Tab-separated table of N, CA, C and O in Angstrom:
chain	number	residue	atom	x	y	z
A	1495	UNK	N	-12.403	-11.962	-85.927
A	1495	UNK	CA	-13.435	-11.640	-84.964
A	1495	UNK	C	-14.123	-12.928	-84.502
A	1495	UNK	O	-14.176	-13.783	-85.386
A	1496	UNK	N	-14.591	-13.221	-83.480
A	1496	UNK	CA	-15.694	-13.939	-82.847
A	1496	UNK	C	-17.062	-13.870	-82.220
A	1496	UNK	O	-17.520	-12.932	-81.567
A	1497	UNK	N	-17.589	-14.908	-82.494
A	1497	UNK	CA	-18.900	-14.480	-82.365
A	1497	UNK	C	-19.652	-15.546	-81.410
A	1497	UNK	O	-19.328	-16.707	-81.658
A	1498	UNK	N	-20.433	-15.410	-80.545
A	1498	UNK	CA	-21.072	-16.661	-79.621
A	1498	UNK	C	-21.319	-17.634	-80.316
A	1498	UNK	O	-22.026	-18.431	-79.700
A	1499	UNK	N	-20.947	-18.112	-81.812
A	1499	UNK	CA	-20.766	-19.321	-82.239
A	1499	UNK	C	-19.912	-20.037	-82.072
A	1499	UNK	O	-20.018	-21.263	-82.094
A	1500	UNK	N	-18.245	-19.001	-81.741
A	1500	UNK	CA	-16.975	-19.593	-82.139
A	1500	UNK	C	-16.843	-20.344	-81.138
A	1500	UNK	O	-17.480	-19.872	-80.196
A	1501	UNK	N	-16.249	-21.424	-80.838
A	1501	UNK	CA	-15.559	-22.613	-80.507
A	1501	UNK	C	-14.609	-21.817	-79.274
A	1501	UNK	O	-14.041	-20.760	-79.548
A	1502	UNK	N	-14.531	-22.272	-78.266
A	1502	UNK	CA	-13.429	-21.479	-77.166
A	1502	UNK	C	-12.118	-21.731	-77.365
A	1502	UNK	O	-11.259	-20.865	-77.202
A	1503	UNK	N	-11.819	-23.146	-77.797
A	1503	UNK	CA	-10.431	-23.001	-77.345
A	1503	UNK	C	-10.241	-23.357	-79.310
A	1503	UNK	O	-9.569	-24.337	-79.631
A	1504	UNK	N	-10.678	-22.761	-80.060
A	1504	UNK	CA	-10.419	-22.093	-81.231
A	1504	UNK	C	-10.527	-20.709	-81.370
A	1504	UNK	O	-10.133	-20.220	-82.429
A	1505	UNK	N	-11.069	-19.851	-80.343
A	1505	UNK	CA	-11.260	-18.569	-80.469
A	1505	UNK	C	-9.615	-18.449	-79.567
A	1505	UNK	O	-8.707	-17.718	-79.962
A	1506	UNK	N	-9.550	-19.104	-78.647
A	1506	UNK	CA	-7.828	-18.780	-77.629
A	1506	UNK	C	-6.919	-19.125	-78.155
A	1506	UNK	O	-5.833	-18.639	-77.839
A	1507	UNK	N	-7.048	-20.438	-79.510
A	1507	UNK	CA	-5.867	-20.586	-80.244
A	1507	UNK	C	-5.435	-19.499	-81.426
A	1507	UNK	O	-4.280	-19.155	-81.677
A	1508	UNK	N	-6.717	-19.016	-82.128
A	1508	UNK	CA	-6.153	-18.078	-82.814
A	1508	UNK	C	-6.078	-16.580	-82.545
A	1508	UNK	O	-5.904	-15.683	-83.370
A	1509	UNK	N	-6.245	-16.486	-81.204
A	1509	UNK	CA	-6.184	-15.067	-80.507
A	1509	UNK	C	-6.025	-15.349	-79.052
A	1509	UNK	O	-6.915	-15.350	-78.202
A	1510	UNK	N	-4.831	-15.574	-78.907
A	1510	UNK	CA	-4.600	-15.184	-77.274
A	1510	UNK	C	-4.367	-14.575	-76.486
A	1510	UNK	O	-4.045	-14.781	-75.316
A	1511	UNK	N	-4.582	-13.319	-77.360
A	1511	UNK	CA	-4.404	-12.175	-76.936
A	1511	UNK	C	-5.965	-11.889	-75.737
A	1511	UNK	O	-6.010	-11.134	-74.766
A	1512	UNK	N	-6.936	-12.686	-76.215
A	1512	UNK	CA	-8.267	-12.510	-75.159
A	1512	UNK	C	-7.860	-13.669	-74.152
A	1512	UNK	O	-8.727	-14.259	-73.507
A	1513	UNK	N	-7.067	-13.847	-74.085
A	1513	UNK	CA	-6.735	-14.645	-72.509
A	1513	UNK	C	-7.107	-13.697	-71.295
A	1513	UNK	O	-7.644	-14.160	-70.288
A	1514	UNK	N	-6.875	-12.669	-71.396
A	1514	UNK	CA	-6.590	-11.657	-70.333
A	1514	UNK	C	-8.542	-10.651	-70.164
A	1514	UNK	O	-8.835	-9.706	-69.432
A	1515	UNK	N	-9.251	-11.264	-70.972
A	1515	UNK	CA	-10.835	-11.062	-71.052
A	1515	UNK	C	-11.300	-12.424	-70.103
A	1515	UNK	O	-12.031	-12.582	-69.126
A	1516	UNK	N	-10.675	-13.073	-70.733
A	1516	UNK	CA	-10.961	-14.634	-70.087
A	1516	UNK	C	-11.297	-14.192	-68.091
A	1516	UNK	O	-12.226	-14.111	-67.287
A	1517	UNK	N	-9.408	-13.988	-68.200
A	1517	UNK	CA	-9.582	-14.118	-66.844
A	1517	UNK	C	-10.222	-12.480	-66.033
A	1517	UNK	O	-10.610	-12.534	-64.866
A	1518	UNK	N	-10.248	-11.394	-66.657
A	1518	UNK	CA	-11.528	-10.445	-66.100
A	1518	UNK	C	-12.899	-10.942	-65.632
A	1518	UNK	O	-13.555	-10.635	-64.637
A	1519	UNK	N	-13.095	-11.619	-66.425
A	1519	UNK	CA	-14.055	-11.846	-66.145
A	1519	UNK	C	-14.865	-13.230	-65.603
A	1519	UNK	O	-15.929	-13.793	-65.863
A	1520	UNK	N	-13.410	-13.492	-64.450
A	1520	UNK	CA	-12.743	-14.777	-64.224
A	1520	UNK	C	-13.734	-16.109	-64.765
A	1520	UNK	O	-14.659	-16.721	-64.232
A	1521	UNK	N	-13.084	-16.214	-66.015
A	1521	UNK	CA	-13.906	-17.653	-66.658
A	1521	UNK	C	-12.519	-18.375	-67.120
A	1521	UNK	O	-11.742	-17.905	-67.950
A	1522	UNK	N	-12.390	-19.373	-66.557
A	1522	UNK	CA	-11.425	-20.263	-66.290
A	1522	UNK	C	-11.715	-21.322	-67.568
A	1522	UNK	O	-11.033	-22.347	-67.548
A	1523	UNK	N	-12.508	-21.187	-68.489
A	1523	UNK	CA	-12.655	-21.924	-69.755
A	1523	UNK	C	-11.894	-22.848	-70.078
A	1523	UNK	O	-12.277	-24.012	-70.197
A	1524	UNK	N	-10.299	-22.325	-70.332
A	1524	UNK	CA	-9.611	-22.539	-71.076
A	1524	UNK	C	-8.986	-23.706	-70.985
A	1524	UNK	O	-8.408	-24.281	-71.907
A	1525	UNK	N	-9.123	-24.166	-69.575
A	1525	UNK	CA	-8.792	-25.326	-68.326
A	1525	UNK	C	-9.365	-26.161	-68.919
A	1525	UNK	O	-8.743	-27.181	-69.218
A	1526	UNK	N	-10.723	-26.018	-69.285
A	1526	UNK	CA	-11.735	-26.434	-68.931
A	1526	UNK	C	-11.833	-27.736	-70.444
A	1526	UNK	O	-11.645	-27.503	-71.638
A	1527	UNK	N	-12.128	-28.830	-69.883
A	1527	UNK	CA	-12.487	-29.930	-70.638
A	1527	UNK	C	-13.293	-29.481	-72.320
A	1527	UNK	O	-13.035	-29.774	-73.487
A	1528	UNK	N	-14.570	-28.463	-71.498
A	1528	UNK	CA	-16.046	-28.357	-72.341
A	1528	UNK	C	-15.371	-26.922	-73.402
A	1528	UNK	O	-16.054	-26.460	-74.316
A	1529	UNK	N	-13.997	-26.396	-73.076
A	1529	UNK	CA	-13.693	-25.309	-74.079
A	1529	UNK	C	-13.542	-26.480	-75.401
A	1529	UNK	O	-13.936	-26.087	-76.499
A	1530	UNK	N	-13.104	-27.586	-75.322
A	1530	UNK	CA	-13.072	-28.070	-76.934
A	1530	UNK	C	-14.394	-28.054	-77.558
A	1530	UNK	O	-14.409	-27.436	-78.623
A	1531	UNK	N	-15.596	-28.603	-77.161
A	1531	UNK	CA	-16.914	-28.696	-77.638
A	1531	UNK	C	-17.561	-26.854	-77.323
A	1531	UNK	O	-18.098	-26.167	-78.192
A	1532	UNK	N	-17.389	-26.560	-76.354
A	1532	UNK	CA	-18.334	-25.397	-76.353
A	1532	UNK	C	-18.303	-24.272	-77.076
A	1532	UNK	O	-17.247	-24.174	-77.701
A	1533	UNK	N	-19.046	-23.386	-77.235
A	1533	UNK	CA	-18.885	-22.285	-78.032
A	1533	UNK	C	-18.735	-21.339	-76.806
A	1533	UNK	O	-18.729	-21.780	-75.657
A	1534	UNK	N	-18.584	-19.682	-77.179
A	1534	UNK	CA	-18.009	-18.923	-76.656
A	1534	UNK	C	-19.543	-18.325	-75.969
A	1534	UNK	O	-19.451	-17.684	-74.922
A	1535	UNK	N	-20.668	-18.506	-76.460
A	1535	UNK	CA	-22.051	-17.863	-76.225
A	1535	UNK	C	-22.372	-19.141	-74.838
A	1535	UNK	O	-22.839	-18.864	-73.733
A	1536	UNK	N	-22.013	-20.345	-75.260
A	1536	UNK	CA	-22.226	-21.229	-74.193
A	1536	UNK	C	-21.946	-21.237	-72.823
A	1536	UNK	O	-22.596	-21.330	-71.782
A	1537	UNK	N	-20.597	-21.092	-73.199
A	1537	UNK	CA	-19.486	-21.083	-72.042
A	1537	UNK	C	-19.894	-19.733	-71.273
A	1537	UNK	O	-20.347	-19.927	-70.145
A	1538	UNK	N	-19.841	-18.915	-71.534
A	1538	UNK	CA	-20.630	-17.504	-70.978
A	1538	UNK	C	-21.503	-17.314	-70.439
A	1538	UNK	O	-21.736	-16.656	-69.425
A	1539	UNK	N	-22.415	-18.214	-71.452
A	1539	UNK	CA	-23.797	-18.346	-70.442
A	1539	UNK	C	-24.282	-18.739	-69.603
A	1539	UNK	O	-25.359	-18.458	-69.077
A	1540	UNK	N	-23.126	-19.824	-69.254
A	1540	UNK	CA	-23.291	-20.455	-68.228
A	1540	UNK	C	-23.017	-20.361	-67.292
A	1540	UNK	O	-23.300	-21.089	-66.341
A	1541	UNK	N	-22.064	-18.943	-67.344
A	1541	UNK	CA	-21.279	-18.531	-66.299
A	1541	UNK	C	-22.252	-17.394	-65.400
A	1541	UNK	O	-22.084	-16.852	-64.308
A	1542	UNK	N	-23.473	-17.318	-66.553
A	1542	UNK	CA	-24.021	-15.919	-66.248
A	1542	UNK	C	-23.850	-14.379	-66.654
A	1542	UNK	O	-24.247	-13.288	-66.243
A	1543	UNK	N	-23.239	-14.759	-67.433
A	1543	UNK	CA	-22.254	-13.246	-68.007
A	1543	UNK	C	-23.043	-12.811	-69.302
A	1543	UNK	O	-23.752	-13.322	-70.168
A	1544	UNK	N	-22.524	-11.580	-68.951
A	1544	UNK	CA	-23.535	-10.612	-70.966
A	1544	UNK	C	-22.505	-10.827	-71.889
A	1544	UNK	O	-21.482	-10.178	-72.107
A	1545	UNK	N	-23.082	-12.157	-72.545
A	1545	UNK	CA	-22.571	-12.760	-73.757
A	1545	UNK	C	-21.429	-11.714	-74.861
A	1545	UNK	O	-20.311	-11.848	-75.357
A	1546	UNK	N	-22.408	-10.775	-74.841
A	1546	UNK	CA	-22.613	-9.629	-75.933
A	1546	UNK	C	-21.612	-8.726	-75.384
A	1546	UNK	O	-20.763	-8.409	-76.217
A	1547	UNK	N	-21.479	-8.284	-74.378
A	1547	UNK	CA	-20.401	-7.658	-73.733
A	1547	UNK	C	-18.994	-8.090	-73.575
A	1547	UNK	O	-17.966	-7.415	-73.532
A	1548	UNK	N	-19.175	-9.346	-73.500
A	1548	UNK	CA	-18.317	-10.268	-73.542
A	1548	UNK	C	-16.959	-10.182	-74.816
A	1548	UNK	O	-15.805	-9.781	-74.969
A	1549	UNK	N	-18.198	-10.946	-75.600
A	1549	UNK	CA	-17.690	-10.912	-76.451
A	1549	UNK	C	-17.305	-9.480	-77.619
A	1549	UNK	O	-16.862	-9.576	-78.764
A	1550	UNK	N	-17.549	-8.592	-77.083
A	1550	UNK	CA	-17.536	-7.343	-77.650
A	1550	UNK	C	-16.312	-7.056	-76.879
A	1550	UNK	O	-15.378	-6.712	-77.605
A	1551	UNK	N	-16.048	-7.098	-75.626
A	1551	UNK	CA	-14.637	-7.167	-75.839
A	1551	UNK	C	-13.426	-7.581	-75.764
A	1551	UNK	O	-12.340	-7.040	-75.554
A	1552	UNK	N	-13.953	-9.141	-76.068
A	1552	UNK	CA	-12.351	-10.027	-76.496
A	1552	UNK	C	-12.568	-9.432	-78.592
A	1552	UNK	O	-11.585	-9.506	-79.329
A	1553	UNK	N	-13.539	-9.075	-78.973
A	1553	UNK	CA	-13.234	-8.550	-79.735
A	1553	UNK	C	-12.552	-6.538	-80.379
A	1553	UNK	O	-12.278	-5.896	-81.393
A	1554	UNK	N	-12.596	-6.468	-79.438
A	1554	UNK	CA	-11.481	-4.825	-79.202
A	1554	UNK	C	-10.246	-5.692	-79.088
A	1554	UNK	O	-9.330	-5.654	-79.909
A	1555	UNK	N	-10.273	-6.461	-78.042
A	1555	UNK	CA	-8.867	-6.628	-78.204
A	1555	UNK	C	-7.945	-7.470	-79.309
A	1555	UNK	O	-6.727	-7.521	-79.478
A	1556	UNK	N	-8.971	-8.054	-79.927
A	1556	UNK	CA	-8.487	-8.772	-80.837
A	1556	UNK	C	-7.914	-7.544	-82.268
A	1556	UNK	O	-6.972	-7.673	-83.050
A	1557	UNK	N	-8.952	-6.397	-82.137
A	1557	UNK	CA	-8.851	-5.552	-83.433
A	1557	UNK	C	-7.379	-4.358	-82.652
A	1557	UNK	O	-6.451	-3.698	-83.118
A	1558	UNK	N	-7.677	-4.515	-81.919
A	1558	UNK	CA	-6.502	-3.892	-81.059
A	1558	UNK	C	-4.746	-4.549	-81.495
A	1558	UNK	O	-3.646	-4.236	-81.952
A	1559	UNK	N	-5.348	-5.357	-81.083
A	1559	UNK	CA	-3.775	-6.421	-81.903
A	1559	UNK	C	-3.350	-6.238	-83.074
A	1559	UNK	O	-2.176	-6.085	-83.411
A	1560	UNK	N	-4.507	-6.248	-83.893
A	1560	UNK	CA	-4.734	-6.522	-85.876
A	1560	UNK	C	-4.049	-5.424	-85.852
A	1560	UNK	O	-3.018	-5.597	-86.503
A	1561	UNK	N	-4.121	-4.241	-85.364
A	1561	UNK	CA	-3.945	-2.879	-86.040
A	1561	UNK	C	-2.344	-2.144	-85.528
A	1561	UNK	O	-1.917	-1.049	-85.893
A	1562	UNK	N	-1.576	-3.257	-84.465
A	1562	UNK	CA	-0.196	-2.917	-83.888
A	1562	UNK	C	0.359	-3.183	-85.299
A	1562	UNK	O	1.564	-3.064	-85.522
């Protein structure tokens, strides 16, 4: 699971399965220089986006995966 602490392009390396959250909610992060330093609450926030929503569901899809 992840949490607006986790690291972006440590949350996309060990689940890339939220690539496809990424781009819903077109945040191009992953491109992005500041995914090595930023966290996932950062990167979001900056985008303007509900963190919490967010991340609620690159985490479905992550438990979505766990459970194939």
């Amino acid at each position: 699971m992840i949490t607006e602490d986790t690291n972006i392009i440590d949350a996309v390396q060990n689940h890339p399965e939220i690539l496809g959250v990424f781009a819903e909610y077109g945040l191009g992060c992953v491109g992005c220089m500041a995914s090595h330093f930023e966290t996932i609450g950062q990167g979001a926030g900056a985008h303007g986006l509900d963190v919490a929503a967010f991340i609620a569901d690159c985490n479905k899809i992550i438990a979505e995966n766990e459970s194939k």
